[in-house]
PDB file of C-alpha atoms in Angstrom:
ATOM      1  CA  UNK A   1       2.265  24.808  -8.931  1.00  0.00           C
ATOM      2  CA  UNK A   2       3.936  28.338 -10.483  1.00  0.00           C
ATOM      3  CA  UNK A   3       4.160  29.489  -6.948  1.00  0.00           C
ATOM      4  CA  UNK A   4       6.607  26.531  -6.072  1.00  0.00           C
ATOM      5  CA  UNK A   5       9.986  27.974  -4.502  1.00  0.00           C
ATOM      6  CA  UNK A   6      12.968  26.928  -2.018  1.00  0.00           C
ATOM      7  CA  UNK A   7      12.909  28.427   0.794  1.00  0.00           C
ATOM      8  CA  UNK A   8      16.503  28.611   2.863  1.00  0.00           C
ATOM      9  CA  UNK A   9      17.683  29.767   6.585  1.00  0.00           C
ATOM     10  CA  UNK A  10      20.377  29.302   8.268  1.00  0.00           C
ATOM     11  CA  UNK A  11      20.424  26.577  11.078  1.00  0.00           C
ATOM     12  CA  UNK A  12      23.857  27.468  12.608  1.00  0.00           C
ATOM     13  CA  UNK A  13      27.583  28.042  12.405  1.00  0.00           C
ATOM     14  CA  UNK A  14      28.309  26.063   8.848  1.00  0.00           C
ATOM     15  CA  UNK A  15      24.966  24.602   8.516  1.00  0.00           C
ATOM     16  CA  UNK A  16      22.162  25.474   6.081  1.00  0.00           C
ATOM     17  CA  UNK A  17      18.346  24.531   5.900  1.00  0.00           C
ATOM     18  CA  UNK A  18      16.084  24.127   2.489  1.00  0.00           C
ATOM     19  CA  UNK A  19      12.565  23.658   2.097  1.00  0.00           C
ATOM     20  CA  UNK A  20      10.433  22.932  -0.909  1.00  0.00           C
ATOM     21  CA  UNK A  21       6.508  23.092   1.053  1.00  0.00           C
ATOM     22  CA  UNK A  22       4.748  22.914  -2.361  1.00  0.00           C
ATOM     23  CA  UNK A  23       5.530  19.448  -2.065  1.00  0.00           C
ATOM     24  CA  UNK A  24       5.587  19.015   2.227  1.00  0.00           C
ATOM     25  CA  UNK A  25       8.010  16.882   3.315  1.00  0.00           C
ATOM     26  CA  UNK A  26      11.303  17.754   0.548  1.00  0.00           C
ATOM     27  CA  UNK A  27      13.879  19.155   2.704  1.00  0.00           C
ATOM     28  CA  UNK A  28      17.424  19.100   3.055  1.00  0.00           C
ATOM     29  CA  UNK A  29      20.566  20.873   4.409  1.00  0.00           C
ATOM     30  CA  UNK A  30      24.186  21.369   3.336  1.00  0.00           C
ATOM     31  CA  UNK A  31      27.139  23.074   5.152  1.00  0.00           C
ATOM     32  CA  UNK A  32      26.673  26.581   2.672  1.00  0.00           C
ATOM     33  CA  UNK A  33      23.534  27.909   1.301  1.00  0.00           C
ATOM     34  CA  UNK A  34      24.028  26.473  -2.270  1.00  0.00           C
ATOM     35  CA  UNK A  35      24.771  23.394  -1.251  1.00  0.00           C
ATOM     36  CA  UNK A  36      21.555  22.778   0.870  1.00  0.00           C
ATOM     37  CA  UNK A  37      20.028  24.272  -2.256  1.00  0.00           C
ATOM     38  CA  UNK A  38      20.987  21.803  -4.490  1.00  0.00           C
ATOM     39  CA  UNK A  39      20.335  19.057  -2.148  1.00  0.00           C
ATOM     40  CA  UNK A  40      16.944  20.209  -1.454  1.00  0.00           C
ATOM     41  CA  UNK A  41      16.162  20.092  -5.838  1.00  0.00           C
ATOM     42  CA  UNK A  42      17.750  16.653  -5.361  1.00  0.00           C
ATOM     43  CA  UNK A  43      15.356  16.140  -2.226  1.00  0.00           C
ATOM     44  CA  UNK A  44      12.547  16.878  -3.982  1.00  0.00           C
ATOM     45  CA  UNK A  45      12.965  14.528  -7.148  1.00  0.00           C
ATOM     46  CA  UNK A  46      13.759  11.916  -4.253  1.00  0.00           C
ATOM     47  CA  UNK A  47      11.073  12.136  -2.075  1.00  0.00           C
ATOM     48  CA  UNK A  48       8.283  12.704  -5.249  1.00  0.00           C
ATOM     49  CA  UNK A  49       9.563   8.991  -6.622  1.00  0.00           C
ATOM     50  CA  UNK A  50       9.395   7.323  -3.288  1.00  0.00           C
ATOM     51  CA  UNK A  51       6.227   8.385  -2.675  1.00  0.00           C
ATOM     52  CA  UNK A  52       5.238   7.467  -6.309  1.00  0.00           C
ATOM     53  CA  UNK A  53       6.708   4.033  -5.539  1.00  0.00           C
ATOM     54  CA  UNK A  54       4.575   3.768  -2.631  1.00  0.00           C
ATOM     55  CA  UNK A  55       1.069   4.437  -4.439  1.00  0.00           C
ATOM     56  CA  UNK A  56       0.571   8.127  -3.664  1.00  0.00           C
ATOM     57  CA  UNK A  57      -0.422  10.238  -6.247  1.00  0.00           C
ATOM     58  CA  UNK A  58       2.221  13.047  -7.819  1.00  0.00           C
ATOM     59  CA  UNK A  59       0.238  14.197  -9.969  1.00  0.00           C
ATOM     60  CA  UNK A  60       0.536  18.017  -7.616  1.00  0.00           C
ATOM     61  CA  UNK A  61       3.970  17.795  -8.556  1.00  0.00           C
ATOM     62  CA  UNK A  62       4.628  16.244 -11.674  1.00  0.00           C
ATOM     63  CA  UNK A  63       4.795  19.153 -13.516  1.00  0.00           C
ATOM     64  CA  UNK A  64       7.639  20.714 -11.132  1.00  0.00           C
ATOM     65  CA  UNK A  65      11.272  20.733 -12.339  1.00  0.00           C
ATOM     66  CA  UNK A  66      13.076  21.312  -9.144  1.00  0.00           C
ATOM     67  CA  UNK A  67      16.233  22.673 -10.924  1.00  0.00           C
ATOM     68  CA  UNK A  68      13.995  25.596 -12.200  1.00  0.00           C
ATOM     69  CA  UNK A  69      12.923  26.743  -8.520  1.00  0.00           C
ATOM     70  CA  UNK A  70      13.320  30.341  -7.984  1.00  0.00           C
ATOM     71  CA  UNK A  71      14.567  30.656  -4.068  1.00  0.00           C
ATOM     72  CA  UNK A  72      13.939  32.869  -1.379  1.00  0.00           C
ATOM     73  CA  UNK A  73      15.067  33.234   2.372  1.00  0.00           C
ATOM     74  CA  UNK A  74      12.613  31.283   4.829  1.00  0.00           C
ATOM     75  CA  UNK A  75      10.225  33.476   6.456  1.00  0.00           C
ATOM     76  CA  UNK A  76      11.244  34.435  10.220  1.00  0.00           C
ATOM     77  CA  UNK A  77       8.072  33.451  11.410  1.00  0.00           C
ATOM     78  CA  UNK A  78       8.102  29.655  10.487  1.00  0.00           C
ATOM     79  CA  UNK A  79       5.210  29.708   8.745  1.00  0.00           C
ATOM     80  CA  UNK A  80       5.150  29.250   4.811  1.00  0.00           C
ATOM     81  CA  UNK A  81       2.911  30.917   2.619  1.00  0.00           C
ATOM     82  CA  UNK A  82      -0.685  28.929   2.857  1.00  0.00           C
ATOM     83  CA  UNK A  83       0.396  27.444   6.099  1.00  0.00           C
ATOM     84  CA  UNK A  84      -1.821  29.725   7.907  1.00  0.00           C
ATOM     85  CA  UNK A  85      -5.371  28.924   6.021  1.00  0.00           C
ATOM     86  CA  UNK A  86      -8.159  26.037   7.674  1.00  0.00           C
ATOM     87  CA  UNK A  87      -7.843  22.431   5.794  1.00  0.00           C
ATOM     88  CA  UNK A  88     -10.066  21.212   3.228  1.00  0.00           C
ATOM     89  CA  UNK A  89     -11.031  17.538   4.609  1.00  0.00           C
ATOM     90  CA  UNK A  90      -9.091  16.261   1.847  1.00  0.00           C
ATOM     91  CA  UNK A  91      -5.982  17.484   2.991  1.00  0.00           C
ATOM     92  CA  UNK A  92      -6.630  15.233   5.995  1.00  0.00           C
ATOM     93  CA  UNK A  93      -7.217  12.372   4.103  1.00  0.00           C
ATOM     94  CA  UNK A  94      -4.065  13.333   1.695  1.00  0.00           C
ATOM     95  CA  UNK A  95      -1.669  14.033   4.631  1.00  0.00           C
ATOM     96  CA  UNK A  96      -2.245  10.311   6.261  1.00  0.00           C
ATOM     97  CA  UNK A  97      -1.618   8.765   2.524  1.00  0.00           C
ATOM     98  CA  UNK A  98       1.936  10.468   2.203  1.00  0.00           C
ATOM     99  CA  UNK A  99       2.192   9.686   6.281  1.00  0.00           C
ATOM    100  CA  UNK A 100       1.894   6.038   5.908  1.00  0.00           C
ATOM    101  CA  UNK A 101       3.901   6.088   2.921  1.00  0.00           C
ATOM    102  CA  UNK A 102       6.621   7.882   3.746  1.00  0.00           C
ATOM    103  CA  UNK A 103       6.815   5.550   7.263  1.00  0.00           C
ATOM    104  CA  UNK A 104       6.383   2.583   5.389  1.00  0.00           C
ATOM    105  CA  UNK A 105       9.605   3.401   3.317  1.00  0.00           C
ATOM    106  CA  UNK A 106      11.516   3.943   6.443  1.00  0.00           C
ATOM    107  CA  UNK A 107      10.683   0.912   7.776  1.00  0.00           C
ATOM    108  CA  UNK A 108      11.409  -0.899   4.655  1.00  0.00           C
ATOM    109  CA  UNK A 109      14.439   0.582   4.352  1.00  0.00           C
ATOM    110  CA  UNK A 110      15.972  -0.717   8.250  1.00  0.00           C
ATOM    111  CA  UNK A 111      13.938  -3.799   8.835  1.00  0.00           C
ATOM    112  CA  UNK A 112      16.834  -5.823   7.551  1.00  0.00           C
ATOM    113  CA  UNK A 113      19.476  -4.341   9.512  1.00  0.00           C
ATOM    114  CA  UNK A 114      21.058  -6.584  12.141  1.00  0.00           C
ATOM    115  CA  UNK A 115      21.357  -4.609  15.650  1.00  0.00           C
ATOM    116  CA  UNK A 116      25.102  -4.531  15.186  1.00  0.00           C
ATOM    117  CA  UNK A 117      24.287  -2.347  11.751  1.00  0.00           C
ATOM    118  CA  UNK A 118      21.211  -0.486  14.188  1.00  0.00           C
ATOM    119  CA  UNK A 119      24.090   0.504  16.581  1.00  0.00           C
ATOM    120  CA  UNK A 120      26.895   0.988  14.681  1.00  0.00           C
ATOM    121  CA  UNK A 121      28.480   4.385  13.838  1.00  0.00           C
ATOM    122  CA  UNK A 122      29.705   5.560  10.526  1.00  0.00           C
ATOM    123  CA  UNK A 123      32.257   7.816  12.043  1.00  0.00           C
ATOM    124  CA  UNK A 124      32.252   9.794  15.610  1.00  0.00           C
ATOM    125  CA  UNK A 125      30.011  12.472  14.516  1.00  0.00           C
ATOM    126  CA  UNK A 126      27.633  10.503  13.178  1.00  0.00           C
ATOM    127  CA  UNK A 127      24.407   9.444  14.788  1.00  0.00           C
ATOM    128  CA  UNK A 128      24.063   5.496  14.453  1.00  0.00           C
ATOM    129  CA  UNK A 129      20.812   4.635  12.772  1.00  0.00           C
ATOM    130  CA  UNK A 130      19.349   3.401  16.167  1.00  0.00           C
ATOM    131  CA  UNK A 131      19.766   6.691  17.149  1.00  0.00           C
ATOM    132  CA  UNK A 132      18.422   8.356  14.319  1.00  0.00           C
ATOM    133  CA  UNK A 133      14.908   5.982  14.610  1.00  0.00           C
ATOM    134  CA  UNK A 134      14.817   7.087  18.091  1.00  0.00           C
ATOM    135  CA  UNK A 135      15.209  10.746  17.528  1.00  0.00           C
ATOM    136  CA  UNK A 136      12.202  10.530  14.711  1.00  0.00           C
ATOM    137  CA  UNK A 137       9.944   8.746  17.576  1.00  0.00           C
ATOM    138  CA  UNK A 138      10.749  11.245  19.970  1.00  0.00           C
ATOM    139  CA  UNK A 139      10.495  14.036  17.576  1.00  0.00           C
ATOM    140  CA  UNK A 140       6.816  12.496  16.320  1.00  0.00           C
ATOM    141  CA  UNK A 141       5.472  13.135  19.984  1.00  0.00           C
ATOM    142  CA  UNK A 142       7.328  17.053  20.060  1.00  0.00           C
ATOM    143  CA  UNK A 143       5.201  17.924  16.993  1.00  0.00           C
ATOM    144  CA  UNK A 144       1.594  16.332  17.760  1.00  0.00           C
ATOM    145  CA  UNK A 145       2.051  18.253  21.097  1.00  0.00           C
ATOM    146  CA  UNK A 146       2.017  21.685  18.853  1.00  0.00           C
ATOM    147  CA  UNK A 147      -1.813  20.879  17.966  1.00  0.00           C
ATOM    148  CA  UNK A 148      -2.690  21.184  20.909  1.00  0.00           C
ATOM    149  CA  UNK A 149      -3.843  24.560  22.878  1.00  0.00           C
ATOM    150  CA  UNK A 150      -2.969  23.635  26.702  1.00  0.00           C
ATOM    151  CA  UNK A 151      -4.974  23.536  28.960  1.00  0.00           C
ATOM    152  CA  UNK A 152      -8.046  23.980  26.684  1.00  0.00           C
ATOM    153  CA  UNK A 153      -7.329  20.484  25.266  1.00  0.00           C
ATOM    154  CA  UNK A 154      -6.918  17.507  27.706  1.00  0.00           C
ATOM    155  CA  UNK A 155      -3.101  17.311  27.333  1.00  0.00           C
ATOM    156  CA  UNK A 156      -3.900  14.655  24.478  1.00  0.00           C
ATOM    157  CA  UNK A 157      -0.441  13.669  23.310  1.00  0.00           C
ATOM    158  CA  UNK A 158       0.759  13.624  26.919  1.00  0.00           C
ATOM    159  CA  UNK A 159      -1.949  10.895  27.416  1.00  0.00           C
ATOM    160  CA  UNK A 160      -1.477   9.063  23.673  1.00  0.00           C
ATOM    161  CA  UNK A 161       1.909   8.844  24.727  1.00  0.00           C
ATOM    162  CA  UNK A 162       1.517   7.216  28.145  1.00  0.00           C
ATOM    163  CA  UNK A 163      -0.655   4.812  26.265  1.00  0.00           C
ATOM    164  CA  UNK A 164       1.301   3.588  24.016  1.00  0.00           C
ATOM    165  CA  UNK A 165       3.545   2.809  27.153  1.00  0.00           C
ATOM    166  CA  UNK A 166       0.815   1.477  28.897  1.00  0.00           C
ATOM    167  CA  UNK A 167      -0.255  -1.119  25.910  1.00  0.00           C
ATOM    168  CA  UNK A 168       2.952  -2.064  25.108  1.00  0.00           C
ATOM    169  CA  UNK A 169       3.250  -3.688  28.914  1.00  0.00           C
ATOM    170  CA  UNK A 170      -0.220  -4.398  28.971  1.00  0.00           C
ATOM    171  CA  UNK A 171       0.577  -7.536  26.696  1.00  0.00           C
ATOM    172  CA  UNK A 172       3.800  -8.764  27.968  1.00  0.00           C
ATOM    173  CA  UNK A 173       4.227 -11.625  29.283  1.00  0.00           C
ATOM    174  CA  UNK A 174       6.241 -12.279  32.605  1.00  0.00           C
ATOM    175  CA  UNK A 175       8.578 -14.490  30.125  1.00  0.00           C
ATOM    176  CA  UNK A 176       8.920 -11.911  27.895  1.00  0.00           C
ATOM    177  CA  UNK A 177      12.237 -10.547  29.312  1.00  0.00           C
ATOM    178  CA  UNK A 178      14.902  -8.255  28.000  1.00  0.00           C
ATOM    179  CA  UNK A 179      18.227  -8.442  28.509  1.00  0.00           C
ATOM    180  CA  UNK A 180      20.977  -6.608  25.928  1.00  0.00           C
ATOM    181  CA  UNK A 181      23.073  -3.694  25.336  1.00  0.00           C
ATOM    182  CA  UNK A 182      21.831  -0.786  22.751  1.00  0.00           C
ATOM    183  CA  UNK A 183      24.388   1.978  21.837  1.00  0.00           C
ATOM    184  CA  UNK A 184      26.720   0.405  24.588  1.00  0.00           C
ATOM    185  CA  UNK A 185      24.592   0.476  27.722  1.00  0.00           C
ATOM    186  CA  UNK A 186      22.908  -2.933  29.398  1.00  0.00           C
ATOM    187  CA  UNK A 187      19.305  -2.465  29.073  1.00  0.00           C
ATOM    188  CA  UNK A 188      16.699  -5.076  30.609  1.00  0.00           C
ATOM    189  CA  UNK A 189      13.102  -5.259  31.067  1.00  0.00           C
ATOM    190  CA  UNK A 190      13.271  -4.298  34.727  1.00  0.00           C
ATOM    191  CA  UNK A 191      15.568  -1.199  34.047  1.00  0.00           C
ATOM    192  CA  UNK A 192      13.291   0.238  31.401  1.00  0.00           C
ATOM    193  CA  UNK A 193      10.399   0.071  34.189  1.00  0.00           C
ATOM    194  CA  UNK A 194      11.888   1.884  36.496  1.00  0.00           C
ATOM    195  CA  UNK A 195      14.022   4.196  33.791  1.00  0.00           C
ATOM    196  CA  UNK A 196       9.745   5.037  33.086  1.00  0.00           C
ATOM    197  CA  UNK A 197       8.501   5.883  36.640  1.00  0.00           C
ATOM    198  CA  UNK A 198      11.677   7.688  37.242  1.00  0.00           C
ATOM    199  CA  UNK A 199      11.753   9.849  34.530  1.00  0.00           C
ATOM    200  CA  UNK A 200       8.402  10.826  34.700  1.00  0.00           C
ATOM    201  CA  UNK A 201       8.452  11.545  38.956  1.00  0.00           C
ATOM    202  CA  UNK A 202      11.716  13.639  38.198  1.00  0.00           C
ATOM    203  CA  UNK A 203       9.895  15.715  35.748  1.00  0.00           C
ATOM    204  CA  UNK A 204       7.363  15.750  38.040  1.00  0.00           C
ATOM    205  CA  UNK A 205       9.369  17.467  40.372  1.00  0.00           C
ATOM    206  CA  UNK A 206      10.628  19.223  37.735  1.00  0.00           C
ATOM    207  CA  UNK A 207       7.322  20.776  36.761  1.00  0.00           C
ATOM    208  CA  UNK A 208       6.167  22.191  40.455  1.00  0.00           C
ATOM    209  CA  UNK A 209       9.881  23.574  40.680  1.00  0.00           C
ATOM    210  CA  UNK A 210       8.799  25.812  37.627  1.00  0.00           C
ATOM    211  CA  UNK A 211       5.040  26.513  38.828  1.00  0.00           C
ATOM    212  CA  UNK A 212       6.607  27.256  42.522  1.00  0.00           C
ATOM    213  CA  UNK A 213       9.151  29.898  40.768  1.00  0.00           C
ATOM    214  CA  UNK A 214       5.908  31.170  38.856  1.00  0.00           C
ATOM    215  CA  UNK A 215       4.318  31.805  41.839  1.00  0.00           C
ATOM    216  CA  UNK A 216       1.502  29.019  40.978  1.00  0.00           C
ATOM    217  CA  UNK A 217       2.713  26.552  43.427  1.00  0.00           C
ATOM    218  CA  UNK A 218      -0.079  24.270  44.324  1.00  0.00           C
ATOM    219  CA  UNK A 219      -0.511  22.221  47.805  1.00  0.00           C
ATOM    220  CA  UNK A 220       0.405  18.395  47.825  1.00  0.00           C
ATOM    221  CA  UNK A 221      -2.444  15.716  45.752  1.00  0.00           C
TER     222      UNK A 221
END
């Protein structure tokens, strides 16, 4: 891929993003903008042997030597060149390969971990790796909600998301009851319930408060 390049912005006060997209996924960040550039050539060997390890083909990338990456400032729009052309159906099919692989490695790579190590933080700044798991859930739903085109589409990753709630109680069993502390807080069974119906009527509320000041208040269901 000739037209392979890093691609940098600036993600705040001290903080710096790089992207390789000829190969998606190879990104990382450094607190100047040649140090996330040399983490992101780094990044890119790194993430090319995992997914190598995992059975995807490299053979896109192979031939790229990340040290020899020209670089260029990220576009302001967000969108990389070739980002804005339809798929091919094997870029479907390719995308769910390096998907599974690359979740497969980061489940590999905590399943061992004790909760203590789950919970525990390196330093005060630093997430815990709990946290960091639940930020990369949370984050999953943010971006599947982008496909969609509301309200043309029937609020689809509103709904997955609710079912994957739904199933998970679906099969529990009354005797299947929770009771610890995660990142310091007591959380049971019961108290994830109603932390579920509560967040969801607040938000609720939440939502006509914003239709109301939009002038598309509705009457009561």
């Amino acid at each position: 891929m000739s037209d392979a390049k890093i691609y940098v912005i600036r993600g705040g006060e001290g903080y710096w993003l790089a992207r390789v997209p000829a190969l998606p996924g190879a990104n990382a960040s450094g607190t100047t903008r040649d140090e996330a550039i040399a983490n992101a050539r780094k990044a890119f060997r790194a993430y090319r042997d995992l997914l190598e390890a995992r059975g995807v083909s490299v053979e896109h990338w192979k031939d790229i030597d990340p040290a020899k990456l020209p670089v260029e400032d990220a576009p302001a729009s967000g969108i990389f060149p070739g980002e804005d052309t339809p798929l091919q159906e094997h870029e479907v099919r390719d995308f769910l390969h390096q998907f599974e692989a690359s979740r497969a490695a980061l489940i590999s790579l905590v399943k061992g971990l004790s909760a203590d190590e789950l919970e525990k933080k390196p330093t005060e700044t630093m997430w815990s790796v709990r946290e960091a798991l639940e930020h990369v859930m949370s984050a999953d739903t943010e971006f599947l909600a982008k496909l969609e085109k509301w309200p043309d589409d029937p609020f689809g990753t509103l709904q997955a998301t609710h079912r994957i709630a739904f199933q998970r109680f679906s099969v529990m069993e009354p005797s299947d009851w929770k009771d610890h502390s995660i990142m310091g807080r007591r959380w049971t069974t019961r108290r994830v319930m109603r932390r579920l119906l509560e967040h969801e009527f607040e938000h609720y509320g939440h939502i006509k408060e914003i239709m109301a000041a939009l002038g598309g208040d509705r009457p009561p269901e």
